[in-house]
CSV table of C-alpha atoms in Angstrom, one decimal:
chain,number,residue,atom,x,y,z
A,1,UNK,CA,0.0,0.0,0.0
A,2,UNK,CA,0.9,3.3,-1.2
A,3,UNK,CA,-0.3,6.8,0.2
A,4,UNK,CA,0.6,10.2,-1.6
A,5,UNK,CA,0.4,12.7,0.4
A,6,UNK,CA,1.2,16.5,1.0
A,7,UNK,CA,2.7,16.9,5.1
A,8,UNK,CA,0.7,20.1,5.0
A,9,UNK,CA,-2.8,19.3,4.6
A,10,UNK,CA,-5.0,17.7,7.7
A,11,UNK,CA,-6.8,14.7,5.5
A,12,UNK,CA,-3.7,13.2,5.0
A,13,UNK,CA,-2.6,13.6,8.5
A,14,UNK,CA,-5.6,12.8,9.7
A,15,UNK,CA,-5.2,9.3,6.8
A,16,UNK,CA,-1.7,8.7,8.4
A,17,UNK,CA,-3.2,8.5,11.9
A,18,UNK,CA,-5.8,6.3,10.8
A,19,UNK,CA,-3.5,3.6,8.9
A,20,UNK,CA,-1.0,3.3,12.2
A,21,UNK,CA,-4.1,3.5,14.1
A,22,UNK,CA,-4.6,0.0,12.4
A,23,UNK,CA,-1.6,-1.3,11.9
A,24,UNK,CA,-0.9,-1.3,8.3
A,25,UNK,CA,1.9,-1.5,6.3
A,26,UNK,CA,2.4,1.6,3.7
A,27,UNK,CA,5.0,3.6,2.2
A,28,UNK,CA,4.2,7.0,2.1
A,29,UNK,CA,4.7,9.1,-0.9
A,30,UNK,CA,5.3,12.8,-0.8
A,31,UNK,CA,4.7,13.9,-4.1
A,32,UNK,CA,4.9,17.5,-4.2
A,33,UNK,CA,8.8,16.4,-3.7
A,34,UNK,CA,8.8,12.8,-5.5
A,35,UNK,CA,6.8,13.9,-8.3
A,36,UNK,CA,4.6,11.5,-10.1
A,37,UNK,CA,5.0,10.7,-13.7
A,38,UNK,CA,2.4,11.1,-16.9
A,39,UNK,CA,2.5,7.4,-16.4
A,40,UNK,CA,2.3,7.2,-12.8
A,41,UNK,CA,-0.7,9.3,-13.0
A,42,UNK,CA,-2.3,7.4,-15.6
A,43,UNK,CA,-2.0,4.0,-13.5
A,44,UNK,CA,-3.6,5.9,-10.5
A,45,UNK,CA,-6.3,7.0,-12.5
A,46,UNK,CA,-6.8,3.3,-13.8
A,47,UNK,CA,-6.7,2.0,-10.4
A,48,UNK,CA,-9.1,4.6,-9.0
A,49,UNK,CA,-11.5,4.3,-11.9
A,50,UNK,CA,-11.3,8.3,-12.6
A,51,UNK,CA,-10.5,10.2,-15.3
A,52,UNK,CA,-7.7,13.7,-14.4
A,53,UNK,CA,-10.0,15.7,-13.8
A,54,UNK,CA,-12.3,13.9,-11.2
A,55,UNK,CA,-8.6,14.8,-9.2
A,56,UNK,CA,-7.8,18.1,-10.4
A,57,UNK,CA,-7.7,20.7,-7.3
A,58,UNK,CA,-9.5,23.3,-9.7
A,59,UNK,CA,-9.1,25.9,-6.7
A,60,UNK,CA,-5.3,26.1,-6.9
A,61,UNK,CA,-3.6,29.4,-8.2
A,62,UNK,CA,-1.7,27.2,-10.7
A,63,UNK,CA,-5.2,25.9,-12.1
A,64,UNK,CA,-6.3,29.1,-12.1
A,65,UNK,CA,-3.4,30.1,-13.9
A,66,UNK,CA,-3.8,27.3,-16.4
A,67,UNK,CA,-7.7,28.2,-16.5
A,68,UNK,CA,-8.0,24.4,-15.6
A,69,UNK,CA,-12.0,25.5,-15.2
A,70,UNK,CA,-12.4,26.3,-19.1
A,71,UNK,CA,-10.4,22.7,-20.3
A,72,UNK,CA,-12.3,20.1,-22.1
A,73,UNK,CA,-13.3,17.0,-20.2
A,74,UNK,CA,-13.0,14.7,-22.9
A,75,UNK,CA,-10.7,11.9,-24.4
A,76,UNK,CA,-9.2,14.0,-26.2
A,77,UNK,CA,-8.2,16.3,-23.8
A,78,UNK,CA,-6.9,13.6,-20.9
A,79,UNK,CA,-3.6,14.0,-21.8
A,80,UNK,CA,-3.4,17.6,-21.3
A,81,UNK,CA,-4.8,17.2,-17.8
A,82,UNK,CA,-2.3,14.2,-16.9
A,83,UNK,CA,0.6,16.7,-18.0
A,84,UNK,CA,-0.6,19.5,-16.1
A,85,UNK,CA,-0.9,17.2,-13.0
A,86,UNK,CA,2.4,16.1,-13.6
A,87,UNK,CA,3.8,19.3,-14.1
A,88,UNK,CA,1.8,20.8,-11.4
A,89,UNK,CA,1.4,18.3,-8.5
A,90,UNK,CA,0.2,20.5,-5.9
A,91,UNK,CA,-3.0,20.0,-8.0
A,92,UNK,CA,-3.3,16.5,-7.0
A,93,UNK,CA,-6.4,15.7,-4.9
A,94,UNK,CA,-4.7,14.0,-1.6
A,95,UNK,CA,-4.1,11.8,-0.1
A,96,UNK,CA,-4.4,9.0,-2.6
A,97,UNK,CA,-3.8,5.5,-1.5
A,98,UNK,CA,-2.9,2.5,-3.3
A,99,UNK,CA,-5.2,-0.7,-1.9
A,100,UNK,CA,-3.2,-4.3,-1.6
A,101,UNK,CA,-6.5,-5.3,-4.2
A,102,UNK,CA,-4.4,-3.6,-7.3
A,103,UNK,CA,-7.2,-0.3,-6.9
A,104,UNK,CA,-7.2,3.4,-5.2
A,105,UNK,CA,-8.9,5.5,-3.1
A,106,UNK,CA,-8.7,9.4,-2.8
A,107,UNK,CA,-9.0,9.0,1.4
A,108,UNK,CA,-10.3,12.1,1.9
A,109,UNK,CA,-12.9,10.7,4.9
A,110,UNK,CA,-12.6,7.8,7.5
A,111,UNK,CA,-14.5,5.7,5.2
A,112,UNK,CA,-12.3,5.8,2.1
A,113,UNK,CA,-9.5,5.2,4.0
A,114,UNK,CA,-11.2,1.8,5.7
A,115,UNK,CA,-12.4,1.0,2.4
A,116,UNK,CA,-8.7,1.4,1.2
A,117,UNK,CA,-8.0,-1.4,4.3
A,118,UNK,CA,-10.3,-3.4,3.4
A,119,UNK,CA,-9.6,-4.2,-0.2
């Protein structure tokens, strides 16, 4: 198991306290330094079962400055979101975990992150 994560923002603490709280074995990710790839990104999309912009944090100065907000959601724009993602990581959604089961969670709540320790 796998968690992105940004040290700054409370979900993913809160995620962190949550998966020592039960004991599992992870490796934390931090990916605004260890930044994922075009093709990292696609695999987590595949895993979560979303497309680039389902996790696009369309409030961020650097999507504003992109003007993320006016992009086609379409095939053929995915690409152009998985760069910009990859370019930009802060506009990750976070924390995203990789589940044992081969899928992913964005653990935002309690829930996703059980769901992620169930799989």
């Amino acid at each position: 198991m796998e968690i992105w994560i940004n040290p700054a923002c409370s979900k993913c603490r809160s995620a962190l306290t949550l998966l020592d709280a039960e004991g599992a074995d992870y490796t934390v990710r931090r990916y605004l330094e260890d930044v994922p790839s075009p093709d990292e990104i696609r695999q987590v999309l595949d895993r979560l079962g979303l497309e680039p912009w389902d996790i696009t944090r369309t409030q961020e100065d650097a999507a504003k400055e992109l003007g993320l907000k006016e992009w086609a959601r379409d095939g053929e724009s995915r690409e152009r979101w998985i760069e910009a993602l990859s370019a930009h990581p802060k506009l990750i959604q976070r924390p995203i975990i990789t589940a044992e089961d081969g899928t992913a969670v964005v653990g935002r709540s309690e829930e996703a992150v059980r769901d992620a320790l169930s799989r």
